[in-house]
Structures are given as structure tokens and as C-alpha cells.
């Protein structure tokens, strides 16, 4: 497929968030927010997505940086780069889980340009879809990955509903574990959406990965104080340790008192179309001693109900072991 020329679109470079919101509202379905461009430019060059209006938000300094909140939490602007998230002293000190997750995204070059907002709002990485086939997610009536010969090694274990793609973002499970709030603005105002509700599966809307609708802009992520300084565990397994998407990832935040696990939130990436909050694991380990036996039970609980496709059975023991390690080593 030729990548030498993108289809034409109107390019706008607003100098305020209000200006960006007005432009996105006016553009409606034909609008596209452009942040670091790592994902967007691939879509445009492959001619798979053809927006009429591209709103380049990368110049909006209001959306960059990390601020302390009065409750002891922090707010991270959506345009903060993944490198900044990885290295920021406040994030490293209080929410190391997120710094670790951001540091495992792609390559240093992509992290230097890629933004937290773009990482959270990125579309599915299923290669059939990215190649431009007319699958369910693209508005068609079949799933090429979930077919007898379909290549579905990277696809889901849970929550399939016609589409079997997974959530590709490394920072998303970390933010679900930290009980973060997504700050979304549009022409009608601002709303906060819990990270656990921000990502949506194909059963809700097969053409979107998040609750964002045309005209919406993710402006920031707020992390409450509750989990500041907790014990954390992030691990991502990919085919290669240079840039690559997760086959399975695990993100856990845990408060331990003596030997006892007092509180925990844990989420897995790349096993479902949304970051999968492992509530059953949380129930199994809360109030229990942080021992190898508890960790083993947690791993077993995590894989209950997993429904593998033809080529991704290996993800089941992988998820089980990552959960076991998270409980044992956090
Ligand atoms: C080679 C390669 C390897 C990669 N590996 C990984 C990986 O290992 N792990 C991982 O998690 N990701 C990976 N990615 C994805 C990459 O991290 C994300 O594409 C990147 O973080 C996106 O950030 P961006 O600012 O460049 O987004 P853009 O390309 O500008 O935007 C991505 C999407 O988000 C939307 N968007 C961006 N910002 C906002 C906002 N504020 N509000 C609403 N919508 C918005 C855009 O409209 C677009 O749909 C990889 C990408 C590439 C090209
Ligand atoms: S998994 Fe989803 S995105 Fe991939 S081919 Fe099937 S419907 Fe399309």
C-alpha cells in the first residue's frame, strides 16, 4: 500500500483548549485530535482513516505537565510525553507504577514524542483492522482474526463480542489500578470519568475503544491520593524487549500491613478489549497473608473464564504467572 502521500485534510493549530474544543465540535464525526502523531500519521499514511479536519493540539501548553492536587493526588496533562511521565519525580515518588508502565511503551524515540493522552486514546492494534479490511470494527460484518485461519496470537481471552481485539495501551492498566480519573472536555463542559469506565468493549460500541465521542477531548488524568506510596508491581511480556506491544501485562497497587494484604487494585493489559480489572483476584487476596500460597490462588482465580482463540492459549499461563508474581513480589 502506498505510503507516499496522505489524503488531504484541513489542518488547524489552535492556540487554546477552548479553540480546540470549538474546532472539534464543529468538525463532529469528521474531526481528529492530533497529539504526538505516532498513531495518527500511520492511519493517515495507510489511508485507512480519512478525517476531514485534523486539530493539532500539540501546541497547547495548558495540557502539558504534572501538578499537585489539594488532596495530595496529582493531575497529569494529556499532552505530557511518556518520557516525562516516566521520569517525573512526583510520579516516581508516589505512583511509580505509572512511571514503570510509561517506561515500557514502545521505544525511547516514540516515548519522547508520544503523549499520555495519545497512549490512552489509541485505537486497536489488530493488524487486519490496521490494514484496512472491512471487519466488524471497521463497520463490516466479519472478524478476520476470529476465523479458522485467523492470526490471533495477540488477541483476547475475555470479553469477545464479534471483535476479539485487545486494549494495546501499557499505561491504561496502571491507571485502572491507581483508580485514576480521566478529565474529558467538550463544548458542553468538563466531566470526570473513572479509568475503569473510560475504556469500552465491543459489546458497548464496536467502533470505539473509549467513551470519547466526536467533539470530546481528554485534557488530563487525575490520580487520587489513596494509592500514593503504595507497593506497586508492573510487568509487561512482549515478544521482544525493544519496541513491542504487550502479549500480557499486569499492574498492581497494594497496601500491606504486617503480612496482611489490606487493600489492592490489580488490572491486566492485552487480554481484553479494555484493561481487565481483576476484581476476583482482589477478593481472593484481600485480608490474606502475602504468601506464595495466596499468590498461587490469585493466579488461578485470574484465569477463570478465559476463552482462548486458536493461537493464543499461551496467554493463559502467562496471565496466571504474572498475577502470581505481582502478588508475591509487589
Ligand atoms: C512502532 C510503535 C510501537 C508502539 N509500541 C507501543 C507499546 O509498546 N505500548 C503502547 O502502549 N503503545 C505503543 N505504541 C502506541 C504509541 O504509544 C501510541 O501510539 C502513542 O503513545 C500515541 O501517542 P501520540 O501522542 O503520538 O498519539 P497520536 O497519534 O497523536 O494520537 C493517537 C490517538 O489518540 C487520539 N488522541 C490523542 N490525544 C488525545 C486527546 N488528548 N484527547 C482525545 N483524543 C486524543 C488521536 O485522535 C488518535 O486517535 C506504539 C506505536 C508505534 C508506532
Ligand atoms: S479482532 Fe476486531 S479489529 Fe480485528 S479483525 Fe476482528 S473485528 Fe476487526
Short mmCIF file of C-alpha atoms and ligand atoms in Angstrom, two decimals:
data_model
loop_
_atom_site.label_atom_id
_atom_site.label_comp_id
_atom_site.label_asym_id
_atom_site.label_seq_id
_atom_site.Cartn_x
_atom_site.Cartn_y
_atom_site.Cartn_z
CA UNK A 1 0.00 0.00 0.00
CA UNK A 2 1.44 3.37 -0.98
CA UNK A 3 2.59 5.50 1.91
CA UNK A 4 3.95 8.37 -0.12
CA UNK A 5 1.05 10.75 0.18
CA UNK A 6 -1.74 11.28 2.70
CA UNK A 7 -5.27 12.11 1.65
CA UNK A 8 -5.93 15.83 2.02
CA UNK A 9 -7.47 17.21 5.20
CA UNK A 10 -7.93 20.61 6.79
CA UNK A 11 -5.21 21.18 9.40
CA UNK A 12 -5.90 23.50 12.33
CA UNK A 13 -3.42 24.52 15.01
CA UNK A 14 -5.43 26.23 17.77
CA UNK A 15 -3.61 28.20 20.46
CA UNK A 16 -6.08 27.47 23.27
CA UNK A 17 -8.00 24.50 24.60
CA UNK A 18 -11.27 26.40 24.05
CA UNK A 19 -10.28 26.93 20.42
CA UNK A 20 -9.52 23.21 20.01
CA UNK A 21 -12.87 22.27 21.56
CA UNK A 22 -14.73 24.65 19.21
CA UNK A 23 -12.95 23.18 16.19
CA UNK A 24 -13.64 19.59 17.27
CA UNK A 25 -17.29 20.42 17.96
CA UNK A 26 -17.68 21.97 14.52
CA UNK A 27 -15.93 19.04 12.81
CA UNK A 28 -18.08 16.38 14.52
CA UNK A 29 -17.55 12.87 13.07
CA UNK A 30 -15.01 14.23 10.56
CA UNK A 31 -12.70 15.62 13.28
CA UNK A 32 -9.45 14.13 14.61
CA UNK A 33 -7.29 15.32 17.52
CA UNK A 34 -3.58 15.07 16.70
CA UNK A 35 -1.16 14.91 19.65
CA UNK A 36 2.29 13.31 19.15
CA UNK A 37 1.12 11.74 15.89
CA UNK A 38 2.72 8.29 16.38
CA UNK A 39 -0.55 6.53 15.75
CA UNK A 40 -2.42 9.15 13.79
CA UNK A 41 0.11 9.56 10.99
CA UNK A 42 0.20 5.79 10.38
CA UNK A 43 -3.55 5.76 9.98
CA UNK A 44 -3.42 8.71 7.57
CA UNK A 45 -0.49 7.39 5.52
CA UNK A 46 -2.12 3.98 5.21
CA UNK A 47 -5.26 5.83 4.06
CA UNK A 48 -7.35 3.74 6.41
CA UNK A 49 -8.65 6.75 8.36
CA UNK A 50 -9.52 9.82 6.36
CA UNK A 51 -10.57 12.68 8.65
CA UNK A 52 -11.72 15.93 7.07
CA UNK A 53 -10.45 18.11 9.90
CA UNK A 54 -7.29 17.47 11.89
CA UNK A 55 -6.96 19.56 15.04
CA UNK A 56 -3.30 19.62 16.03
CA UNK A 57 -3.36 20.03 19.82
CA UNK A 58 0.39 19.60 20.28
CA UNK A 59 0.94 23.35 20.82
CA UNK A 60 -1.45 23.60 23.78
CA UNK A 61 0.93 24.17 26.69
CA UNK A 62 -2.02 24.18 29.16
CA UNK A 63 -2.29 20.45 28.55
CA UNK A 64 1.31 19.66 29.46
CA UNK A 65 2.92 18.91 32.80
CA UNK A 66 2.25 17.47 36.24
CA UNK A 67 0.53 19.40 39.05
CA UNK A 68 -0.16 18.54 42.69
CA UNK A 69 -3.82 18.47 43.72
CA UNK A 70 -5.05 19.82 47.07
CA UNK A 71 -5.99 16.27 48.22
CA UNK A 72 -2.41 15.06 47.77
CA UNK A 73 -3.09 13.47 44.40
CA UNK A 74 -1.70 14.68 41.09
CA UNK A 75 -3.01 15.84 37.73
CA UNK A 76 -1.12 14.98 34.55
CA UNK A 77 -1.91 16.98 31.41
CA UNK A 78 -2.91 14.82 28.45
CA UNK A 79 -0.04 16.20 26.33
CA UNK A 80 2.64 15.25 28.83
CA UNK A 81 5.03 12.98 26.97
CA UNK A 82 5.57 9.38 28.05
CA UNK A 83 9.23 10.22 28.74
CA UNK A 84 8.13 13.00 31.11
CA UNK A 85 5.69 10.61 32.82
CA UNK A 86 8.45 8.04 33.19
CA UNK A 87 10.94 10.49 34.71
CA UNK A 88 8.84 12.95 36.68
CA UNK A 89 9.98 12.99 40.34
CA UNK A 90 6.43 13.24 41.80
CA UNK A 91 5.18 10.34 39.70
CA UNK A 92 8.21 8.25 40.53
CA UNK A 93 7.93 9.01 44.22
CA UNK A 94 4.17 8.49 44.65
CA UNK A 95 2.93 6.45 41.69
CA UNK A 96 5.90 4.51 40.46
CA UNK A 97 3.51 2.04 38.83
CA UNK A 98 2.64 4.60 36.15
CA UNK A 99 6.27 5.63 35.63
CA UNK A 100 7.21 1.98 35.13
CA UNK A 101 4.35 1.39 32.68
CA UNK A 102 5.16 4.54 30.67
CA UNK A 103 8.81 3.47 30.53
CA UNK A 104 7.83 0.19 28.85
CA UNK A 105 5.90 1.81 25.98
CA UNK A 106 7.48 1.36 22.55
CA UNK A 107 10.95 2.91 22.12
CA UNK A 108 12.67 6.00 23.60
CA UNK A 109 12.03 7.88 20.35
CA UNK A 110 8.30 7.18 20.48
CA UNK A 111 8.13 7.99 24.21
CA UNK A 112 9.84 11.33 23.60
CA UNK A 113 7.04 12.39 21.25
CA UNK A 114 4.10 10.19 22.25
CA UNK A 115 1.76 11.66 24.83
CA UNK A 116 -0.08 10.09 27.74
CA UNK A 117 -3.40 11.12 26.15
CA UNK A 118 -2.46 9.56 22.82
CA UNK A 119 -1.36 6.37 24.53
CA UNK A 120 -4.72 6.09 26.30
CA UNK A 121 -6.84 7.03 23.27
CA UNK A 122 -5.01 4.88 20.69
CA UNK A 123 -7.13 2.59 18.57
CA UNK A 124 -6.97 -1.22 18.36
CA UNK A 125 -3.73 -2.72 17.04
CA UNK A 126 -5.34 -5.71 15.31
CA UNK A 127 -3.42 -5.88 12.05
CA UNK A 128 -6.43 -6.85 9.94
CA UNK A 129 -8.13 -3.67 11.06
CA UNK A 130 -4.97 -1.57 10.68
CA UNK A 131 -4.55 -2.94 7.16
CA UNK A 132 -7.93 -1.53 6.27
CA UNK A 133 -10.11 -4.63 5.87
CA UNK A 134 -13.85 -4.26 6.30
CA UNK A 135 -14.11 -6.11 9.61
CA UNK A 136 -16.75 -5.50 12.30
CA UNK A 137 -14.71 -2.74 13.94
CA UNK A 138 -14.42 -1.01 10.56
CA UNK A 139 -18.17 -1.20 10.00
CA UNK A 140 -18.22 -4.52 8.10
CA UNK A 141 -19.75 -7.84 9.04
CA UNK A 142 -16.98 -10.31 9.86
CA UNK A 143 -13.95 -10.72 12.09
CA UNK A 144 -10.87 -11.87 10.19
CA UNK A 145 -8.89 -12.57 13.37
CA UNK A 146 -11.53 -14.88 14.80
CA UNK A 147 -11.77 -17.18 11.77
CA UNK A 148 -10.33 -20.70 11.29
CA UNK A 149 -7.12 -19.39 9.72
CA UNK A 150 -7.16 -16.04 11.51
CA UNK A 151 -3.90 -14.92 13.13
CA UNK A 152 -4.99 -14.21 16.67
CA UNK A 153 -1.93 -14.81 18.82
CA UNK A 154 -2.15 -11.27 20.21
CA UNK A 155 -5.92 -11.23 20.65
CA UNK A 156 -8.23 -11.55 23.65
CA UNK A 157 -9.01 -14.13 26.30
CA UNK A 158 -12.03 -12.34 27.74
CA UNK A 159 -14.93 -10.16 26.69
CA UNK A 160 -15.11 -11.06 22.98
CA UNK A 161 -18.18 -9.72 21.25
CA UNK A 162 -17.73 -10.17 17.50
CA UNK A 163 -14.40 -8.27 17.79
CA UNK A 164 -11.53 -10.04 19.63
CA UNK A 165 -9.01 -7.16 19.67
CA UNK A 166 -7.28 -6.15 22.91
CA UNK A 167 -6.51 -2.87 24.61
CA UNK A 168 -2.93 -2.10 23.47
CA UNK A 169 -2.04 0.67 25.94
CA UNK A 170 0.59 -0.02 28.60
CA UNK A 171 -0.39 2.95 30.75
CA UNK A 172 -4.10 2.04 30.79
CA UNK A 173 -3.93 -0.92 33.24
CA UNK A 174 -1.65 1.12 35.52
CA UNK A 175 -4.21 3.93 35.64
CA UNK A 176 -7.05 1.49 36.30
CA UNK A 177 -5.03 0.03 39.19
CA UNK A 178 -4.42 3.56 40.53
CA UNK A 179 -8.15 4.36 40.31
CA UNK A 180 -7.39 7.40 38.13
CA UNK A 181 -10.00 9.80 36.76
CA UNK A 182 -9.99 10.91 33.12
CA UNK A 183 -10.84 14.56 32.59
CA UNK A 184 -12.87 15.00 29.40
CA UNK A 185 -13.94 18.32 27.89
CA UNK A 186 -16.31 19.19 25.09
CA UNK A 187 -18.44 22.17 24.08
CA UNK A 188 -20.92 21.37 26.89
CA UNK A 189 -18.30 21.41 29.66
CA UNK A 190 -16.00 19.12 31.62
CA UNK A 191 -16.61 15.70 33.15
CA UNK A 192 -14.52 13.19 35.08
CA UNK A 193 -14.69 9.55 34.08
CA UNK A 194 -13.18 6.80 36.27
CA UNK A 195 -10.43 4.97 34.37
CA UNK A 196 -12.39 1.75 34.85
CA UNK A 197 -15.29 3.21 32.84
CA UNK A 198 -13.25 5.17 30.29
CA UNK A 199 -12.36 2.13 28.16
CA UNK A 200 -15.24 0.34 26.47
CA UNK A 201 -15.60 -3.06 24.88
CA UNK A 202 -17.20 -4.11 21.59
CA UNK A 203 -20.40 -5.08 23.40
CA UNK A 204 -20.92 -1.37 24.12
CA UNK A 205 -19.57 0.12 20.88
CA UNK A 206 -17.52 -1.92 18.46
CA UNK A 207 -16.11 1.13 16.66
CA UNK A 208 -14.65 2.89 19.71
CA UNK A 209 -12.12 1.91 22.37
CA UNK A 210 -13.07 4.65 24.85
CA UNK A 211 -16.13 6.65 25.90
CA UNK A 212 -14.83 9.63 23.90
CA UNK A 213 -17.33 10.80 21.29
CA UNK A 214 -16.81 13.24 18.42
CA UNK A 215 -16.09 16.65 19.96
CA UNK A 216 -14.57 15.21 23.18
CA UNK A 217 -11.00 15.96 24.22
CA UNK A 218 -9.13 14.20 27.01
CA UNK A 219 -7.44 17.08 28.82
CA UNK A 220 -5.87 15.44 31.88
CA UNK A 221 -5.62 12.41 34.13
CA UNK A 222 -6.10 12.81 37.89
CA UNK A 223 -4.69 10.25 40.30
CA UNK A 224 -6.18 10.36 43.80
CA UNK A 225 -4.01 10.31 46.94
CA UNK A 226 -5.38 6.92 48.11
CA UNK A 227 -2.66 4.87 46.43
CA UNK A 228 0.27 7.28 46.77
CA UNK A 229 3.34 5.44 48.01
CA UNK A 230 1.66 2.02 47.94
CA UNK A 231 3.52 -1.11 46.89
CA UNK A 232 3.44 -1.48 43.13
CA UNK A 233 4.13 -4.11 40.52
CA UNK A 234 4.22 -3.65 36.75
CA UNK A 235 5.36 -6.28 34.30
CA UNK A 236 4.88 -6.48 30.58
CA UNK A 237 5.70 -9.53 28.49
CA UNK A 238 6.23 -8.90 24.78
CA UNK A 239 7.85 -10.89 22.00
CA UNK A 240 10.82 -8.52 22.01
CA UNK A 241 12.28 -6.23 24.61
CA UNK A 242 12.89 -3.49 22.08
CA UNK A 243 9.68 -1.74 21.00
CA UNK A 244 6.74 -4.10 21.01
CA UNK A 245 3.17 -4.29 22.23
CA UNK A 246 2.28 -6.38 25.28
CA UNK A 247 1.23 -10.00 24.93
CA UNK A 248 0.06 -9.69 28.52
CA UNK A 249 0.82 -7.03 31.13
CA UNK A 250 -0.02 -6.73 34.79
CA UNK A 251 -0.33 -3.64 37.02
CA UNK A 252 -0.98 -3.83 40.75
CA UNK A 253 -1.22 -1.36 43.64
CA UNK A 254 -1.25 -2.87 47.09
CA UNK A 255 -1.26 -1.73 50.73
CA UNK A 256 0.24 -4.31 53.08
CA UNK A 257 0.02 -4.15 56.87
CA UNK A 258 2.47 -6.51 58.53
CA UNK A 259 2.00 -9.66 56.46
CA UNK A 260 -1.60 -8.90 55.51
CA UNK A 261 -2.79 -7.51 52.17
CA UNK A 262 -5.11 -4.74 53.34
CA UNK A 263 -6.10 -3.17 50.00
CA UNK A 264 -5.35 -3.98 46.40
CA UNK A 265 -6.29 -2.98 42.86
CA UNK A 266 -4.94 -5.05 40.00
CA UNK A 267 -5.51 -4.91 36.23
CA UNK A 268 -4.22 -6.82 33.22
CA UNK A 269 -3.46 -5.42 29.77
CA UNK A 270 -3.76 -7.11 26.35
CA UNK A 271 -6.20 -9.82 27.46
CA UNK A 272 -9.46 -7.98 26.75
CA UNK A 273 -10.61 -5.01 24.69
CA UNK A 274 -10.38 -2.93 27.88
CA UNK A 275 -7.79 -3.11 30.66
CA UNK A 276 -9.18 -6.03 32.67
CA UNK A 277 -9.68 -5.20 36.32
CA UNK A 278 -9.12 -8.46 38.19
CA UNK A 279 -11.77 -7.97 40.87
CA UNK A 280 -11.89 -11.69 41.59
CA UNK A 281 -8.18 -11.62 42.43
CA UNK A 282 -8.71 -8.60 44.65
CA UNK A 283 -11.45 -10.52 46.53
CA UNK A 284 -9.29 -13.62 46.88
CA UNK A 285 -6.25 -11.86 48.37
CA UNK A 286 -7.72 -9.01 50.43
CA UNK A 287 -7.24 -9.76 54.12
CA UNK A 288 -4.92 -12.68 53.36
CA UNK A 289 -1.23 -13.12 54.16
CA UNK A 290 1.09 -12.11 51.38
CA UNK A 291 2.47 -15.60 50.83
CA UNK A 292 3.34 -17.85 47.93
CA UNK A 293 0.13 -19.82 48.60
CA UNK A 294 -2.02 -16.69 48.33
CA UNK A 295 -0.18 -15.67 45.18
CA UNK A 296 -0.83 -19.10 43.64
CA UNK A 297 -4.53 -18.90 44.45
CA UNK A 298 -4.64 -15.41 42.94
CA UNK A 299 -3.10 -16.63 39.69
CA UNK A 300 -5.64 -19.44 39.47
CA UNK A 301 -8.50 -17.01 40.11
CA UNK A 302 -7.28 -14.63 37.40
CA UNK A 303 -7.72 -17.12 34.57
CA UNK A 304 -11.21 -18.32 35.47
CA UNK A 305 -13.49 -17.86 32.49
CA UNK A 306 -10.64 -17.32 30.00
CA UNK A 307 -11.72 -18.34 26.49
CA UNK A 308 -8.71 -18.71 24.22
CA UNK A 309 -8.76 -18.38 20.42
CA UNK A 310 -6.90 -20.75 18.07
CA UNK A 311 -3.42 -19.34 18.63
CA UNK A 312 -3.38 -17.57 21.99
CA UNK A 313 -3.68 -20.38 24.56
CA UNK A 314 -0.22 -19.42 25.81
CA UNK A 315 -1.69 -16.24 27.26
CA UNK A 316 -3.50 -18.22 29.97
CA UNK A 317 -0.43 -19.50 31.88
CA UNK A 318 1.24 -16.16 31.15
CA UNK A 319 -1.56 -14.24 32.87
CA UNK A 320 -1.62 -16.74 35.74
CA UNK A 321 2.12 -16.36 36.34
CA UNK A 322 2.14 -12.58 36.05
CA UNK A 323 -0.62 -12.33 38.66
CA UNK A 324 1.21 -14.76 40.93
CA UNK A 325 4.40 -12.71 40.64
CA UNK A 326 2.54 -9.43 41.21
CA UNK A 327 1.04 -10.68 44.48
CA UNK A 328 4.27 -12.28 45.65
CA UNK A 329 6.77 -9.58 44.62
CA UNK A 330 4.93 -6.24 44.96
C1 LIG B 1 6.20 1.34 16.44
C2 LIG B 1 5.21 1.59 17.54
C3 LIG B 1 5.30 0.85 18.71
C4 LIG B 1 4.40 1.07 19.74
N1 LIG B 1 4.52 0.35 20.89
C5 LIG B 1 3.65 0.59 21.92
C6 LIG B 1 3.75 -0.11 23.14
O1 LIG B 1 4.63 -0.96 23.33
N2 LIG B 1 2.86 0.16 24.12
C7 LIG B 1 1.89 1.09 23.97
O2 LIG B 1 1.12 1.31 24.91
N3 LIG B 1 1.77 1.78 22.83
C8 LIG B 1 2.64 1.55 21.81
N4 LIG B 1 2.53 2.25 20.65
C9 LIG B 1 1.48 3.21 20.54
C10 LIG B 1 2.04 4.54 20.99
O3 LIG B 1 2.44 4.51 22.30
C11 LIG B 1 1.00 5.44 20.97
O4 LIG B 1 0.68 5.46 19.63
C12 LIG B 1 1.46 6.80 21.40
O5 LIG B 1 1.67 6.85 22.79
C13 LIG B 1 0.41 7.71 20.98
O6 LIG B 1 0.69 8.95 21.44
P1 LIG B 1 0.64 10.19 20.42
O7 LIG B 1 0.66 11.40 21.28
O8 LIG B 1 1.70 10.05 19.40
O9 LIG B 1 -0.82 9.98 19.82
P2 LIG B 1 -1.49 10.39 18.44
O10 LIG B 1 -1.04 9.53 17.32
O11 LIG B 1 -1.40 11.85 18.22
O12 LIG B 1 -3.00 10.01 18.81
C14 LIG B 1 -3.40 8.67 19.00
C15 LIG B 1 -4.93 8.61 19.05
O13 LIG B 1 -5.38 9.25 20.23
C16 LIG B 1 -6.23 10.35 19.92
N5 LIG B 1 -5.86 11.39 20.88
C17 LIG B 1 -4.60 11.81 21.18
N6 LIG B 1 -4.63 12.69 22.19
C18 LIG B 1 -5.95 12.87 22.51
C19 LIG B 1 -6.61 13.66 23.48
N7 LIG B 1 -5.95 14.44 24.32
N8 LIG B 1 -7.97 13.60 23.52
C20 LIG B 1 -8.66 12.79 22.67
N9 LIG B 1 -8.07 12.00 21.75
C21 LIG B 1 -6.72 12.05 21.67
C22 LIG B 1 -5.93 10.72 18.48
O14 LIG B 1 -7.07 11.31 17.86
C23 LIG B 1 -5.61 9.34 17.91
O15 LIG B 1 -6.80 8.66 17.61
C24 LIG B 1 3.41 2.08 19.60
C25 LIG B 1 3.33 2.83 18.42
C26 LIG B 1 4.22 2.60 17.40
C27 LIG B 1 4.12 3.43 16.16
S1 LIG B 2 -10.44 -8.54 16.05
FE1 LIG B 2 -11.74 -6.74 15.81
S2 LIG B 2 -10.40 -5.32 14.77
FE2 LIG B 2 -9.53 -7.36 14.41
S3 LIG B 2 -10.47 -8.19 12.53
FE3 LIG B 2 -11.74 -8.84 14.22
S4 LIG B 2 -13.34 -7.24 14.32
FE4 LIG B 2 -11.62 -6.37 13.20
#
